[in-house]
Coordinates of C-alpha atoms and ligand atoms in Angstrom, one line a residue:
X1 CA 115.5 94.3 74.6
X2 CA 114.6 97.1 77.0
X3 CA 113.9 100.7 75.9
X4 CA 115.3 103.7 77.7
X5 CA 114.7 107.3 77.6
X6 CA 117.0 109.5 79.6
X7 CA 116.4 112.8 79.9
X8 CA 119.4 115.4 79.9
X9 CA 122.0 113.1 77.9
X10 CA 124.3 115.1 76.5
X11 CA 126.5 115.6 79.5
X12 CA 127.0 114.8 83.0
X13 CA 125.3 111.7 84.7
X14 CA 122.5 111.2 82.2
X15 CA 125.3 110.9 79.4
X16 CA 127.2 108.8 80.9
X17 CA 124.2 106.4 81.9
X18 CA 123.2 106.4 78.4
X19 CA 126.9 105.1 77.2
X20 CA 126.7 102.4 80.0
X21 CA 123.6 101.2 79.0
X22 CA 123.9 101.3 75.2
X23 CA 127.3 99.5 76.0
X24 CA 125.3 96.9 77.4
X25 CA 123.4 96.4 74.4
X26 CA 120.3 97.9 75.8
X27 CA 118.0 100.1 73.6
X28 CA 118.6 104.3 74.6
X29 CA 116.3 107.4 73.5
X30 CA 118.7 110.3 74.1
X31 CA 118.0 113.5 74.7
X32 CA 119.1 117.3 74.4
X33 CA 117.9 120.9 75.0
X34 CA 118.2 122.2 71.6
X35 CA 119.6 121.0 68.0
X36 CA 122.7 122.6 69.1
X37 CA 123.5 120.2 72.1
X38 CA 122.3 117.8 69.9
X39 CA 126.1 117.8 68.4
X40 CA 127.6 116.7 71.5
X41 CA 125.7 112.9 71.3
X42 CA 127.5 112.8 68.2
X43 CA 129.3 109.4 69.0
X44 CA 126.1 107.9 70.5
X45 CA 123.3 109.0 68.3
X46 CA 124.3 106.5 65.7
X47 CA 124.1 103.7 68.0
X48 CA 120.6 104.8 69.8
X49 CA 117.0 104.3 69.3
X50 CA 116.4 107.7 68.5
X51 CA 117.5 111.5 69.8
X52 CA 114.5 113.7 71.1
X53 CA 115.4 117.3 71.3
X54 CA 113.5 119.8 73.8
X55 CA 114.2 122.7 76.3
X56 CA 112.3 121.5 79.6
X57 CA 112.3 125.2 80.9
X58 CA 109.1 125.3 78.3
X59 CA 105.5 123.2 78.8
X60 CA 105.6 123.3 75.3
X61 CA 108.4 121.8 74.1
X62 CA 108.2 119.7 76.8
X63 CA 104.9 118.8 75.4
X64 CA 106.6 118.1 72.5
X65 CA 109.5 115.8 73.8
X66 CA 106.5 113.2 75.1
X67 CA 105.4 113.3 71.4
X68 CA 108.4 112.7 69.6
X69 CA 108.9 110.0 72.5
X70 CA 105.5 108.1 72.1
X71 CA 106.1 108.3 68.4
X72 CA 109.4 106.1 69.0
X73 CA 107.0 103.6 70.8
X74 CA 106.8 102.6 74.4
X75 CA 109.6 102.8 76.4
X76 CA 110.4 100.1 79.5
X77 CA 112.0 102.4 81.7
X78 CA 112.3 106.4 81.6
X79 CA 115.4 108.2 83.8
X80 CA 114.4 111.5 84.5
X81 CA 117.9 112.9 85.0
X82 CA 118.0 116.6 83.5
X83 CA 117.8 119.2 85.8
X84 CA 119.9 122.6 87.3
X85 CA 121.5 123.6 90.3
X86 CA 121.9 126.8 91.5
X87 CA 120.0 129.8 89.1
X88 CA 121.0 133.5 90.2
X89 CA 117.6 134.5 89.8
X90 CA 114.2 133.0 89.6
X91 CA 114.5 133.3 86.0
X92 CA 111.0 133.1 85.1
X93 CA 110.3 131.2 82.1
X94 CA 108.2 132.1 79.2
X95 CA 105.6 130.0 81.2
X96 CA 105.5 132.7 83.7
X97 CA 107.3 130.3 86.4
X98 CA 111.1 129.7 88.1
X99 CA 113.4 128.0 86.0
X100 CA 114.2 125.5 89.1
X101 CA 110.6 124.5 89.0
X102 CA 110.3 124.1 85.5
X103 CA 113.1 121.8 85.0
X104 CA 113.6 119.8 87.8
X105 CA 109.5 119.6 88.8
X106 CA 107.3 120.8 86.7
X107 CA 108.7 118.4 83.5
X108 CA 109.6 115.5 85.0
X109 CA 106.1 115.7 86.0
X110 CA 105.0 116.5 82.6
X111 CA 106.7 114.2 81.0
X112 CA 105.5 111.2 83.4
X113 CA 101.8 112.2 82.4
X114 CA 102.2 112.7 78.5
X115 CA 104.6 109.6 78.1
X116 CA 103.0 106.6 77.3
X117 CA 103.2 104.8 80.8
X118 CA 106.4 102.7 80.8
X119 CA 107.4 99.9 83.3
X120 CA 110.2 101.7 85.4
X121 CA 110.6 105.4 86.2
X122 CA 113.7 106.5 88.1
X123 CA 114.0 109.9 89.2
X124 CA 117.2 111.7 90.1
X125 CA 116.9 113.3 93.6
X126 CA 119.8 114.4 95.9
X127 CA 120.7 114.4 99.5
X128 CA 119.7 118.2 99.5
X129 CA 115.8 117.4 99.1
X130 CA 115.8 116.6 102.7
X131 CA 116.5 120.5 102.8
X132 CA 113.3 121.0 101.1
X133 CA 110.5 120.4 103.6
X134 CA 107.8 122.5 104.3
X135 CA 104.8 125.1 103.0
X136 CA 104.2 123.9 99.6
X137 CA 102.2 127.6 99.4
X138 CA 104.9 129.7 97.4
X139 CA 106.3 126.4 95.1
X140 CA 106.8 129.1 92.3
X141 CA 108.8 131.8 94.4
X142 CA 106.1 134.3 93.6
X143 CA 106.4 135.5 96.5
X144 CA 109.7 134.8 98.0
X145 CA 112.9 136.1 98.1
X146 CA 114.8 134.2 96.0
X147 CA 116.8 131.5 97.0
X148 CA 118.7 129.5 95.1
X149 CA 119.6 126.5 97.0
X150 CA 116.2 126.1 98.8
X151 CA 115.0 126.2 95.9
X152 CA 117.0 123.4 94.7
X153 CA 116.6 121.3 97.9
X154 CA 112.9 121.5 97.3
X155 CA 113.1 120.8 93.5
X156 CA 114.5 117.7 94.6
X157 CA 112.2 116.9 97.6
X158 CA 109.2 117.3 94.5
X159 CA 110.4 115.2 92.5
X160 CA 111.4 112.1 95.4
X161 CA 107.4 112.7 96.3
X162 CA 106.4 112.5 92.9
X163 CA 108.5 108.8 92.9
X164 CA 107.0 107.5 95.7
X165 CA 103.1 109.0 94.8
X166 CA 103.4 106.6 91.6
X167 CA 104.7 104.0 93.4
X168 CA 101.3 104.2 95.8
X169 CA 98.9 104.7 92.8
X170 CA 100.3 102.9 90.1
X171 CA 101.4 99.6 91.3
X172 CA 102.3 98.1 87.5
X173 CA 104.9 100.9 87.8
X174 CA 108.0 100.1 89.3
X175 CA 109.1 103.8 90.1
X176 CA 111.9 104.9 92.3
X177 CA 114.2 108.0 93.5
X178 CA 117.9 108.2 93.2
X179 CA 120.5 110.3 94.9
X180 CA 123.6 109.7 93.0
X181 CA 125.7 111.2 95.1
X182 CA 128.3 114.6 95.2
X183 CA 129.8 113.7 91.9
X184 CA 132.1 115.9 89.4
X185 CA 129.5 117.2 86.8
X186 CA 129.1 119.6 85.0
X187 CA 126.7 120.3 88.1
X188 CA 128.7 119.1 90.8
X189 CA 131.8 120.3 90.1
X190 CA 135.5 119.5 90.2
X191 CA 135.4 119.2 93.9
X192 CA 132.8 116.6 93.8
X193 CA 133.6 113.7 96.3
X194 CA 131.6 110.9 95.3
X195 CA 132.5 108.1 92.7
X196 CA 131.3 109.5 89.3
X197 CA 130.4 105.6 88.5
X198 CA 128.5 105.0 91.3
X199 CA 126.9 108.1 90.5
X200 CA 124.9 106.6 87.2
X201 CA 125.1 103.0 88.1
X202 CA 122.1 102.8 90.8
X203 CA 119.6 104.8 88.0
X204 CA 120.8 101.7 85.3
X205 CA 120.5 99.2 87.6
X206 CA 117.2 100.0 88.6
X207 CA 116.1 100.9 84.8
X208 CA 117.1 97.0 83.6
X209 CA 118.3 94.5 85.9
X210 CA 115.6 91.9 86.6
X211 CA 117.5 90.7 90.6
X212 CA 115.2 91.1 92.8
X213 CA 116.5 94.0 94.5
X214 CA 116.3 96.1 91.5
X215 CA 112.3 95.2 90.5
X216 CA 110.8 97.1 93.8
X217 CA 108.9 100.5 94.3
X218 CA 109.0 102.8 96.5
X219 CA 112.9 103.2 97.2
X220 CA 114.7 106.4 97.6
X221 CA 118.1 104.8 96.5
X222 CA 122.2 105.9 97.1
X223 CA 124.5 103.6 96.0
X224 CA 122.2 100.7 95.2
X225 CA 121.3 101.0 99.1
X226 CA 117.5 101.8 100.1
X227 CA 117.8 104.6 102.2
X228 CA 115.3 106.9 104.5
X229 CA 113.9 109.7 101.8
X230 CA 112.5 112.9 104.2
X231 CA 109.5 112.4 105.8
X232 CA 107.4 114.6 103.2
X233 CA 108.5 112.8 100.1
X234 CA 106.6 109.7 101.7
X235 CA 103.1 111.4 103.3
X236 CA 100.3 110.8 101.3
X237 CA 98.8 113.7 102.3
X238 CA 101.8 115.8 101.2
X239 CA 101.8 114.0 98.3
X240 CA 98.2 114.5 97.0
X241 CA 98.7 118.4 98.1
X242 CA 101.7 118.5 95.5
X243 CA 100.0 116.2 92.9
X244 CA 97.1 118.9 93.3
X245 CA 99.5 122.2 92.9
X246 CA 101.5 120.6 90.0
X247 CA 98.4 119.6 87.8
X248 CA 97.1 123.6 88.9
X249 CA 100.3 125.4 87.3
X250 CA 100.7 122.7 84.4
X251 CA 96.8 122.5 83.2
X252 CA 97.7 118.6 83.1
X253 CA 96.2 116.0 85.4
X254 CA 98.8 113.1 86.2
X255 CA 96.6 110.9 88.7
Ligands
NAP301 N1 126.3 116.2 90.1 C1 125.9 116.0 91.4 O1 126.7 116.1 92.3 C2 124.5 115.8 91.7 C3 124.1 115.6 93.0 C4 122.8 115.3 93.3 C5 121.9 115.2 92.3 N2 122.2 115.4 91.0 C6 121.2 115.3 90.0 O2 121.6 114.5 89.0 C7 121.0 114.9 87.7 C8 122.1 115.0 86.7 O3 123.0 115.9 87.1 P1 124.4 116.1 86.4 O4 125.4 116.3 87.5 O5 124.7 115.1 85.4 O6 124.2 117.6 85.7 P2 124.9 118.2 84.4 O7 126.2 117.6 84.2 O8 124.7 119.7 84.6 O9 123.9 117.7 83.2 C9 122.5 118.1 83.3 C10 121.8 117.6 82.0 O10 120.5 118.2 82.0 C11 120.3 118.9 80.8 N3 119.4 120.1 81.0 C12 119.6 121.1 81.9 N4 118.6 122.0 81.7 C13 117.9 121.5 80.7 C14 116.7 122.1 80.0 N5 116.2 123.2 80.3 N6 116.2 121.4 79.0 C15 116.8 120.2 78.6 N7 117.8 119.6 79.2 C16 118.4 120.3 80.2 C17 121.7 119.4 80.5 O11 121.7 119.8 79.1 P3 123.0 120.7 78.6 O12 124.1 119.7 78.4 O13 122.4 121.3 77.3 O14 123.2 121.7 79.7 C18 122.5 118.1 80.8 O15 122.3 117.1 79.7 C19 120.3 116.2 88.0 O16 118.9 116.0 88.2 C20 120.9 116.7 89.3 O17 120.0 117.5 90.1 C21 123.5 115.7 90.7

C-alpha cells in the first residue's frame, strides 16, 4: 500500500487530498504547523500512518518534520502542498529571511533533501509563477521593496523549477508540478472559480495511480492536463543558479 506525506493537511487542498486518499485506502502522513492545528485532523489522525507536526517558516523545525518523517519509514510519494499567499510584510523569520520564501521555497526544498528519497514528489505551483520570472539576485527581498504578490508568483515559479531540476537529475524520481487551479481555500477565497475537486485530484492522481499518464516526470500539470510551465522553471541553467542560491541560504546541499 502506498505511503503519502502531505504537507499542510489540516485545511484547504492538502486536507482534503489527504481524506481522498485515506478514503481510498491509501497509507497518509499528515501534517500541521503546531500541536494546536494538530486538533483540527481530529477525524483523520486515527485513520493515518502518523501526524508530523512542524512550523515550515523555521529550518529547524523543518529539520525536524524530515526526522519525525524518516522515522515513520520511507514514503512512496511526498505532496508538498503547504504554503501562503499574500504576507503584508516580508516578515522575516527567525532564520533572518521572508516568510514567502521560507514556506513556499525554502522547505519544500528542505524537506526534499532531508526526506528519505521517495518515488513521487508533486509540488503545488499556480498559474501566478509564470508571474515570477526573472533576476534570481534579491530571492530574499533584502533589498526590495516588498511585494507581496511577486513575491508569491515567484515562490511558485521556485518551486515548479525545483520539480522539473529533479526530474533532470534524479530519473528514479517521478517528480512533477501542479497548478490546482483558483479554488475556495482558505487561500483562495470564497470567490474562487475553479472546481475545489479538481483542485486536489491531479496531486492524488499523480501521487498513486499506476496509468501510464500519471507515472511520468517532468509535467507541470492543471487538471490532469500537461501544460506549458514558464520558460524559467524548465532552463537548466536557471535551474542550477537556483539549486545554487537555495543550498547558499539553507546550508543544505540537495544535488
Ligand atoms: N487556493 C488556491 O486558489 C490556490 C491556487 C494556486 C495554488 N495554490 C497552492 O495550493 C497549496 C495549498 O493551498 P490551499 O488553498 O489549500 O491553502 P490553505 O487553505 O491556506 O492551506 C494551507 C495549508 O498550509 C499550511 N501552512 C501554511 N503555513 C504553514 C507553516 N508555516 N508551517 C506549516 N504549515 C503551514 C496551513 O496550515 P494552517 O491550517 O495551520 O494555516 C494549511 O494546512 C499552496 O501551496 C498554494 O500556494 C492554491
Amino acid at each position: 500500500m502506498p505511503r503519502i506525506f502531505i504537507t499542510g493537511s489540516t485545511d484547504g487542498l492538502g486536507r482534503a487530498a489527504a481524506g481522498v486518499l485515506m478514503g481510498d485506502g491509501q497509507e497518509v502522513v499528515l501534517h500541521a504547523r503546531t500541536p494546536e492545528r494538530a486538533a483540527a485532523l481530529s477525524d483523520l489522525a486515527p485513520g493515518a500512518a502518523g501526524v508530523v507536526i512542524g512550523d515550515l517558516s523555521s529550518a529547524a523545525e523543518t529539520q525536524h518534520l524530515a526526522d519525525q518523517v524518516n522515522q515513520i519509514g520511507r514514503m512512496d510519494a511526498v505532496i508538498h502542498n503547504a504554503g501562503v499567499y499574500l504576507e503584508p510584510s516580508r516578515a522575516t523569520t527567525a532564520d533572518g529571511h521572508a516568510k514567502t520564501l521560507a514556506v513556499n521555497t525554502l522547505a519544500p526544498y528542505l524537506l526534499t533533501a532531508l526526506i528519505d528519497r521517495p518515488g513521487r514528489l508533486i509540488y503545488l505551483s499556480s498559474g501566478l509563477h509564470h508571474a515570477g520570472a526573472g533576476s534570481l539576485r534579491d530571492i530574499d527581498w533584502t533589498g526590495r521593496s516588498w511585494d507581496a504578490g511577486q513575491a508569491y508568483a515567484e515562490s511558485k515559479l521556485h518551486v515548479t523549477a525545483l520539480a522539473l531540476t529533479l526530474a533532470r537529475v534524479w530519473p528514479d524520481v517521478l517528480s512533477n508540478a501542479v497548478d490546482p487551479g483558483w479554488v475556495p481555500t482558505k487561500m483562495g477565497g470564497p470567490a474562487a472559480t475553479d472546481d475545489l475537486e479538481m483542485g486536489y485530484l491531479t496531486q492524488t492522481w499523480l501521487a498513486v495511480s499506476n496509468d501510464a499518464a500519471a507515472t511520468v516526470s517532468g509535467g507541470y500539470w492543471y487538471h490532469r492536463q500537461r501544460q506549458p510551465p514558464a520558460p524559467q522553471a524548465r532552463d537548466p541553467a536557471f535551474q542550477d543558479q537556483l539549486m545554487d542560491r537555495l543550498a547558499a541560504l539553507t546550508g543544505v546541499a540537495l544535488l
